[in-house]
mmCIF file of C-alpha atoms and ligand atoms in Angstrom:
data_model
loop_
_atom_site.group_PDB
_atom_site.id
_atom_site.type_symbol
_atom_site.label_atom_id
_atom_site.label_comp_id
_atom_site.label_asym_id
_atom_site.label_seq_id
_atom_site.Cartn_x
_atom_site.Cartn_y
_atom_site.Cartn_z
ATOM 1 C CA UNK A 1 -32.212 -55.317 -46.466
ATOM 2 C CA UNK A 2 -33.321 -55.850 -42.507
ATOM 3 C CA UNK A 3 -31.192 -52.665 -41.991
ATOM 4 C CA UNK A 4 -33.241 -50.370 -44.910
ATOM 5 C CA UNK A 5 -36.373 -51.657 -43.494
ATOM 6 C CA UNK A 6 -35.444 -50.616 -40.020
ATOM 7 C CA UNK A 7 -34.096 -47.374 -41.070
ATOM 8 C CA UNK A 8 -37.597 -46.704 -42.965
ATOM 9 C CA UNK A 9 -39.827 -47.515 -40.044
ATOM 10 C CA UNK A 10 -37.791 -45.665 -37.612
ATOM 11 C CA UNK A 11 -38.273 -42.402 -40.512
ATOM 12 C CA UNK A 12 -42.071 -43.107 -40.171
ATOM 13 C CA UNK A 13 -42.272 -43.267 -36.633
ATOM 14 C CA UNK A 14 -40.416 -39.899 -36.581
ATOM 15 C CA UNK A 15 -42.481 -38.801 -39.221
ATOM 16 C CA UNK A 16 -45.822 -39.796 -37.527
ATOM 17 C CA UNK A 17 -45.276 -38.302 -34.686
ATOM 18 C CA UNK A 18 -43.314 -35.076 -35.192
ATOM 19 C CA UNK A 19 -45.730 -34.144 -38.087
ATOM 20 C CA UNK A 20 -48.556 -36.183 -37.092
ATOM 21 C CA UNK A 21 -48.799 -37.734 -40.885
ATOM 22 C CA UNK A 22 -51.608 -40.480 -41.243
ATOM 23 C CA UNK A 23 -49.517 -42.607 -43.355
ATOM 24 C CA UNK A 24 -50.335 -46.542 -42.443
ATOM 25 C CA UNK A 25 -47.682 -49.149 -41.918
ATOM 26 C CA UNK A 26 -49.145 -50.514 -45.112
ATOM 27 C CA UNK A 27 -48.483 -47.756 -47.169
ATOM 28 C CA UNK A 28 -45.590 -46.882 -46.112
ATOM 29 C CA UNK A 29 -43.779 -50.272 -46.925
ATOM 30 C CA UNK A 30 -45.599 -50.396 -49.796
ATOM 31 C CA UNK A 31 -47.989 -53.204 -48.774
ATOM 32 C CA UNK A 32 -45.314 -55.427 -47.656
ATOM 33 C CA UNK A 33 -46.333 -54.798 -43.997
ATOM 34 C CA UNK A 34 -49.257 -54.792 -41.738
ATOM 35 C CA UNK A 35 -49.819 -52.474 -38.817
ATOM 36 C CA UNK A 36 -48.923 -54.024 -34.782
ATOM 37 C CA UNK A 37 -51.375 -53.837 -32.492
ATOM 38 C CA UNK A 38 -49.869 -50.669 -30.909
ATOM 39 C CA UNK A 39 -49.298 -48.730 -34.212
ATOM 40 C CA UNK A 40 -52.921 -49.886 -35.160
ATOM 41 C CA UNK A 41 -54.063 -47.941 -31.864
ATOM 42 C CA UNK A 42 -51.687 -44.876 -31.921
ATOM 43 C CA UNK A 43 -52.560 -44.134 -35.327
ATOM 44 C CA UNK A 44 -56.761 -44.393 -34.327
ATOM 45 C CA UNK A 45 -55.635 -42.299 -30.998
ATOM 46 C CA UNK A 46 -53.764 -39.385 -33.665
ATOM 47 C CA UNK A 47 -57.289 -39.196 -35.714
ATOM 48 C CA UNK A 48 -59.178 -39.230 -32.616
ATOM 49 C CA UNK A 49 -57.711 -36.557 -31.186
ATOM 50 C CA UNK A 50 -57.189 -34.345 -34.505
ATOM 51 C CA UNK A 51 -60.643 -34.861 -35.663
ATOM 52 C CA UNK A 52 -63.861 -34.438 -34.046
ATOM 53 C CA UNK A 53 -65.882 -36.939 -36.609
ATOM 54 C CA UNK A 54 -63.931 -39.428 -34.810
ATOM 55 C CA UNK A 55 -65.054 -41.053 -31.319
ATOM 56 C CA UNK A 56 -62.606 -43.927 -29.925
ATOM 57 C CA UNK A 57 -64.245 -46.060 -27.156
ATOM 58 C CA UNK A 58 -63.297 -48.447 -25.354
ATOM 59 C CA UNK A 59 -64.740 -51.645 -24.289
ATOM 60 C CA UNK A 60 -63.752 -54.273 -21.648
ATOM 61 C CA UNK A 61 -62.003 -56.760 -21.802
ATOM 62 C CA UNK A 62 -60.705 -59.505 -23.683
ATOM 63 C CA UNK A 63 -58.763 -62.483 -23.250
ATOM 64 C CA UNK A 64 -55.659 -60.867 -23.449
ATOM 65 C CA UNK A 65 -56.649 -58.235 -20.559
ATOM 66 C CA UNK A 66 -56.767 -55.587 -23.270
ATOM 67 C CA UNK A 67 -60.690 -53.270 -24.042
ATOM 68 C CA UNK A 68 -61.587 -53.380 -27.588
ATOM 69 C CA UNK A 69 -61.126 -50.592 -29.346
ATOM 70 C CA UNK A 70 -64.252 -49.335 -31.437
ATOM 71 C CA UNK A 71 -63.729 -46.338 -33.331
ATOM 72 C CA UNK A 72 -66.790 -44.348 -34.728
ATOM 73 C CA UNK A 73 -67.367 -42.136 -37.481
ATOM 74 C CA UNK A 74 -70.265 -39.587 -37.789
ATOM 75 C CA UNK A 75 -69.617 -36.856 -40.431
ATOM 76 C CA UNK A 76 -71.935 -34.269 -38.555
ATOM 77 C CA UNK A 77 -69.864 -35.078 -35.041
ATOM 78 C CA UNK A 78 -72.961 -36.194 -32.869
ATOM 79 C CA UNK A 79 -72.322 -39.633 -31.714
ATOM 80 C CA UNK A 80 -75.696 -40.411 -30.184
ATOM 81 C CA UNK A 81 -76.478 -44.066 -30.541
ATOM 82 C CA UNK A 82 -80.620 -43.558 -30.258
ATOM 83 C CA UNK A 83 -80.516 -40.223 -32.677
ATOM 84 C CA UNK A 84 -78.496 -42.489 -35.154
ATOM 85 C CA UNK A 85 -81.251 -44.958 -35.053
ATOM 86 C CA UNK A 86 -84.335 -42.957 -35.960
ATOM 87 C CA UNK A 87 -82.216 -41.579 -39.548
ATOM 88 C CA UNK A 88 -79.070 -43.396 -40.150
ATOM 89 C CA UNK A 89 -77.783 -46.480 -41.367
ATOM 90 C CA UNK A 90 -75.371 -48.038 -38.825
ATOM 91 C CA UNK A 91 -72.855 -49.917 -39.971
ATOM 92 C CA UNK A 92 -69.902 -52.190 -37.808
ATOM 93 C CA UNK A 93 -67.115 -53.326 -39.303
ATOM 94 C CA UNK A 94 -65.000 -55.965 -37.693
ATOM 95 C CA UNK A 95 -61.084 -56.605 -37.977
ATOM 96 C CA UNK A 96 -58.624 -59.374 -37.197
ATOM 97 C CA UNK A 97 -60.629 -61.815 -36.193
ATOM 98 C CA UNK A 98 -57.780 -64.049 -37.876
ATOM 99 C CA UNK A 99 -54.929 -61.628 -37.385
ATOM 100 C CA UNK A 100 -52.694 -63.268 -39.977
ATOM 101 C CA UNK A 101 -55.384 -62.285 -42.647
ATOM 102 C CA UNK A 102 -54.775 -58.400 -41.232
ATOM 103 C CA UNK A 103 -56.124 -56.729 -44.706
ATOM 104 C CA UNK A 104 -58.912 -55.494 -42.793
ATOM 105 C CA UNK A 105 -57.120 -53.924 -40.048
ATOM 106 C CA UNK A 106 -54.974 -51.677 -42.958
ATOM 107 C CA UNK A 107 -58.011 -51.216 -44.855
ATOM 108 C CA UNK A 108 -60.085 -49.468 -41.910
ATOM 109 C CA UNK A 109 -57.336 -47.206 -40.629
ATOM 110 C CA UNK A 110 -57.025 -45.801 -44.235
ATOM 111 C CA UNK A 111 -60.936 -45.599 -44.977
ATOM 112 C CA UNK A 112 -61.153 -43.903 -41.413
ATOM 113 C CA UNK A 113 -58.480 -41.386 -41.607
ATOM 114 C CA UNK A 114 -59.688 -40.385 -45.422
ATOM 115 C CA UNK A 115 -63.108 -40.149 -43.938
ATOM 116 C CA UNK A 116 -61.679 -37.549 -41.516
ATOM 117 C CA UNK A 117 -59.931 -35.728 -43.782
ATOM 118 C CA UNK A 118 -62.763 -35.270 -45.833
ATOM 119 C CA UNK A 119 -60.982 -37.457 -48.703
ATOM 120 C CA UNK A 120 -63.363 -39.633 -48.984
ATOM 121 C CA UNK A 121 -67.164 -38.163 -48.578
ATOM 122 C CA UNK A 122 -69.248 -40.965 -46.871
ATOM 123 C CA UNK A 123 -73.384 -40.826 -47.700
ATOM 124 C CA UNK A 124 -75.195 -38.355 -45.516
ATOM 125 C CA UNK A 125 -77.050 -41.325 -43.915
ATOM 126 C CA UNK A 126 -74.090 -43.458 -43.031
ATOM 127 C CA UNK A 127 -72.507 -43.469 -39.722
ATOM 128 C CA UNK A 128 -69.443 -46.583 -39.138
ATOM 129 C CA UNK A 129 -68.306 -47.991 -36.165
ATOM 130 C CA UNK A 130 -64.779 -49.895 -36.470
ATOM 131 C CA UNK A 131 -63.479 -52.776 -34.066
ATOM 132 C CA UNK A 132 -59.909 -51.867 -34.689
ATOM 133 C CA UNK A 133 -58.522 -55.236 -33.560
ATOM 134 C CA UNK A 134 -60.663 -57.888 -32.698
ATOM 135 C CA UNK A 135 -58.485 -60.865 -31.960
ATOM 136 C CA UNK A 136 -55.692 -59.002 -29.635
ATOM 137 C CA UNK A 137 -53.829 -62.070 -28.435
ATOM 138 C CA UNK A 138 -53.524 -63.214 -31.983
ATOM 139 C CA UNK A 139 -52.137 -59.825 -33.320
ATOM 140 C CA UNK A 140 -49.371 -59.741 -30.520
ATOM 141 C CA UNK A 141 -48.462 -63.122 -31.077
ATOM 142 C CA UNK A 142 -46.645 -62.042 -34.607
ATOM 143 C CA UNK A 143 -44.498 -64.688 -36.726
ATOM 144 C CA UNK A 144 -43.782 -64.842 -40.283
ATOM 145 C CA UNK A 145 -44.077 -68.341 -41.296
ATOM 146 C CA UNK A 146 -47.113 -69.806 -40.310
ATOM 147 C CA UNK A 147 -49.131 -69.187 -43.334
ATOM 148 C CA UNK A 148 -46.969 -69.621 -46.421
ATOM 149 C CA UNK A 149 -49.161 -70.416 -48.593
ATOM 150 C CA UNK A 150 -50.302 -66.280 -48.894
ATOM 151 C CA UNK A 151 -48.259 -63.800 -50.657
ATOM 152 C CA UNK A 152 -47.417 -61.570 -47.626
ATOM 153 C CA UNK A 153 -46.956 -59.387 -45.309
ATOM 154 C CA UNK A 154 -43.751 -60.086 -44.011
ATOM 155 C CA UNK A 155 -45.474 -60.626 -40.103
ATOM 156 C CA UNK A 156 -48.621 -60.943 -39.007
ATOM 157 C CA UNK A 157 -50.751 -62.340 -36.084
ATOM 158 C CA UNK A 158 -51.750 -65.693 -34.935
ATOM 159 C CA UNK A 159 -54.975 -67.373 -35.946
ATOM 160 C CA UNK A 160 -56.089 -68.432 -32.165
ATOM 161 C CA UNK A 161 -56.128 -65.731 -29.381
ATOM 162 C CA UNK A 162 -54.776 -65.369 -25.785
ATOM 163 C CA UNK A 163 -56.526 -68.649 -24.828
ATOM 164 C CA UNK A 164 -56.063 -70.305 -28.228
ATOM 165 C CA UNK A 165 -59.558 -70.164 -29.469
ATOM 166 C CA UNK A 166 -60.234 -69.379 -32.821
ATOM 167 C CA UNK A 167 -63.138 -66.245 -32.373
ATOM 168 C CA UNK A 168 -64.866 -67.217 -35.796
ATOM 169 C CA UNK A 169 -66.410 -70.074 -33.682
ATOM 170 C CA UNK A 170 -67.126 -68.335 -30.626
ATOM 171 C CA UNK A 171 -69.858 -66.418 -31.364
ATOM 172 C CA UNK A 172 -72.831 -68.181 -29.904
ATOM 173 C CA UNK A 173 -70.345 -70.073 -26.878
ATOM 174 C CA UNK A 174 -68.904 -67.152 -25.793
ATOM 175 C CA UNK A 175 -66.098 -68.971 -24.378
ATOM 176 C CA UNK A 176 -63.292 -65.635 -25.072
ATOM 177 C CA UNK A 177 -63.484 -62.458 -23.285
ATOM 178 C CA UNK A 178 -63.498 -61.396 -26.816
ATOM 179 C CA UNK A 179 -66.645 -62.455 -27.947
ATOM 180 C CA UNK A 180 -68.783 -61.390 -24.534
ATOM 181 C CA UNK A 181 -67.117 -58.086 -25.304
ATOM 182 C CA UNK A 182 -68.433 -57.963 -29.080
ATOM 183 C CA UNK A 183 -72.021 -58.762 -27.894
ATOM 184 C CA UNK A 184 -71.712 -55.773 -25.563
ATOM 185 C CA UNK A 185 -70.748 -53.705 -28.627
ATOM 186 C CA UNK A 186 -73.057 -55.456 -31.022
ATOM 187 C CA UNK A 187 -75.924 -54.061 -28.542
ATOM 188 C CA UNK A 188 -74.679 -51.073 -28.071
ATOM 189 C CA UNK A 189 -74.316 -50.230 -31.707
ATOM 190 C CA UNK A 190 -77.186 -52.464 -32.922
ATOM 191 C CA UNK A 191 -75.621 -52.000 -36.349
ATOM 192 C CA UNK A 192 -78.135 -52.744 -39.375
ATOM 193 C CA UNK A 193 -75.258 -53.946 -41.842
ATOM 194 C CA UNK A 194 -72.595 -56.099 -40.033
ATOM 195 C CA UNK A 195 -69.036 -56.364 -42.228
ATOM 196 C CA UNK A 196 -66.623 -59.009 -40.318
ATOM 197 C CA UNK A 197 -62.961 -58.522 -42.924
ATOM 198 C CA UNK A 198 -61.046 -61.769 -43.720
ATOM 199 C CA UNK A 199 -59.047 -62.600 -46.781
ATOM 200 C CA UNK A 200 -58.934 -66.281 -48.517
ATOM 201 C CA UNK A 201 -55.562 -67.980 -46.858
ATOM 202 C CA UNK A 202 -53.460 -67.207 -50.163
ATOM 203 C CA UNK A 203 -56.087 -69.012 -52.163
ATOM 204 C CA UNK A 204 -55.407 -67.662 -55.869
ATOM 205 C CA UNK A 205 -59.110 -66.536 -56.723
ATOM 206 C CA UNK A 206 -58.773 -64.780 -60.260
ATOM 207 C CA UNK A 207 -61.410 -62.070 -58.874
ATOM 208 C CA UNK A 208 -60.695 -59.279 -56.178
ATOM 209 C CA UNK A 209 -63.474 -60.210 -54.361
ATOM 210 C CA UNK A 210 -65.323 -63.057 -53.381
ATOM 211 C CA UNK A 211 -69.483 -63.703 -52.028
ATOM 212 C CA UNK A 212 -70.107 -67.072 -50.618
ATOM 213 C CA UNK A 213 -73.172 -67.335 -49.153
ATOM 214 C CA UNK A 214 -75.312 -69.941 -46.717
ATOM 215 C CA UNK A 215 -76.988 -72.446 -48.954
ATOM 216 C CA UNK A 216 -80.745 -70.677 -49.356
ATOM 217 C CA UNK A 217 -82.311 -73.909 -49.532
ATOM 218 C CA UNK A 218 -81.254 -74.745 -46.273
ATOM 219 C CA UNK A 219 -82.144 -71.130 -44.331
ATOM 220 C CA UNK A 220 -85.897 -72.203 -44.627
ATOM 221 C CA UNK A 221 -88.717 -70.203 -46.466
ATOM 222 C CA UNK A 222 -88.523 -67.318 -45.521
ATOM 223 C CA UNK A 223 -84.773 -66.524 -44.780
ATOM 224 C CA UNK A 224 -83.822 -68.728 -47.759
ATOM 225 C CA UNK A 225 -85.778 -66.438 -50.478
ATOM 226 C CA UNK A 226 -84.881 -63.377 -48.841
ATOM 227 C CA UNK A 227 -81.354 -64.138 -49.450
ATOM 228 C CA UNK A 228 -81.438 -65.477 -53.066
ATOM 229 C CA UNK A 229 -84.483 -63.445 -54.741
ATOM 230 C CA UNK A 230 -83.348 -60.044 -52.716
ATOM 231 C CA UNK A 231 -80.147 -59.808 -51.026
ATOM 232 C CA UNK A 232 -78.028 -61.212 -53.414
ATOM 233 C CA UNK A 233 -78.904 -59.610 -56.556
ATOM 234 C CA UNK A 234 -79.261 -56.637 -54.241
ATOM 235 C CA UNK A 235 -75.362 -56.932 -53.431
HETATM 236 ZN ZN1 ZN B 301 -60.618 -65.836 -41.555
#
């Protein structure tokens, strides 16, 4: 079975770059498999360079001495942070922040590449900015067994990163490379809708989707009715 699998990726290597296909990891092992760090970044590099709604930049450093990789998306191919600000909605999405709940990652090279291909049409007033891989130490530290309790993929990242810090509690210390470097891209983006991916650790929720929320009572009067009179319903 090892063999087949082996034979298939080296096809869709071949595949991806003698024809330049956009076909994910995901999709081509029929969700068994998640995209590597370096596939995740060769495939973003292909689009890049094959599409001018795309703009890859780079941003230094993280703890494992690789830039983030933040890949925009502006259907009418100006990329001009301040111009976006006075008509557009800006919108960051973030990926692998736990690396073995990689959904995210998959899920944004697909929405990006049909959103350059024109097979998906985003909203007029809607440009995206992607972190492609947040947690990089994490993702190249791949295994298969440390999360059995999920259904899948076959390997994935680790939770912690280069320095062993998990980066869903590094936010306000700043302790990683990683998160210093996310503030530098939160500014720089100054996104007005903020989407960080994770999926529930093979928890078997009957719905495809779940919305937990802080407790409103305890985000004070103002944030606290905001949230349950507006922005919930809203969602
Ligand atoms: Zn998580």
């Amino acid at each position: 079975m090892k063999k087949v699998f082996a034979i298939i990726y080296i096809l869709f290597l071949t595949l991806n770059s003698r024809s330049q296909s956009l076909l994910t990891p995901f999709e081509v092992f029929q969700g068994k498999r998640t995209s590597t760090y370096s596939d995740c970044i060769k495939f973003y590099e292909l689009i890049d360079k094959k599409y001018s709604s795309i703009l890859i930049k780079q941003f230094n450093t993280t703890d494992a001495g690789y830039p983030l990789h933040l890949v925009l998306f502006s259907a009418d191919n100006h990329f001009n942070i301040d111009v976006w600000h006075k008509n557009k909605v800006v919108i960051l999405i973030n990926n692998g922040i736990h690396p073995g709940e990689p959904d995210g990652i998959d899920a944004s090279m697909m929405l990006v590449r049909d959103l350059a291909t024109g097979k998906i049409d985003a909203p007029k007033n809607v440009v995206l900015g992607f972190i492609a891989v947040y947690n990089i130490g994490g993702t190249l530290n791949r295994n298969n067994y440390s999360r059995v309790n999920q259904q899948g993929p076959e390997s994935y990242g680790f939770r912690g990163n280069a320095q062993n810090l998990d980066l869903n509690r590094d936010f306000t210390k700043n302790d990683s490379r990683n998160a210093r470097t996310f503030a530098t891209i939160f500014h720089y983006l100054k996104p007005h809708i903020f989407i960080d991916n994770h999926v529930s650790d093979g928890a078997d929720f009957q719905h495809t989707m779940t919305l937990l929320s802080s407790q409103h009572n305890k985000l004070g009067e103002v944030g606290g009715s905001f949230l349950h009179n507006t922005f919930e319903p809203g969602l």
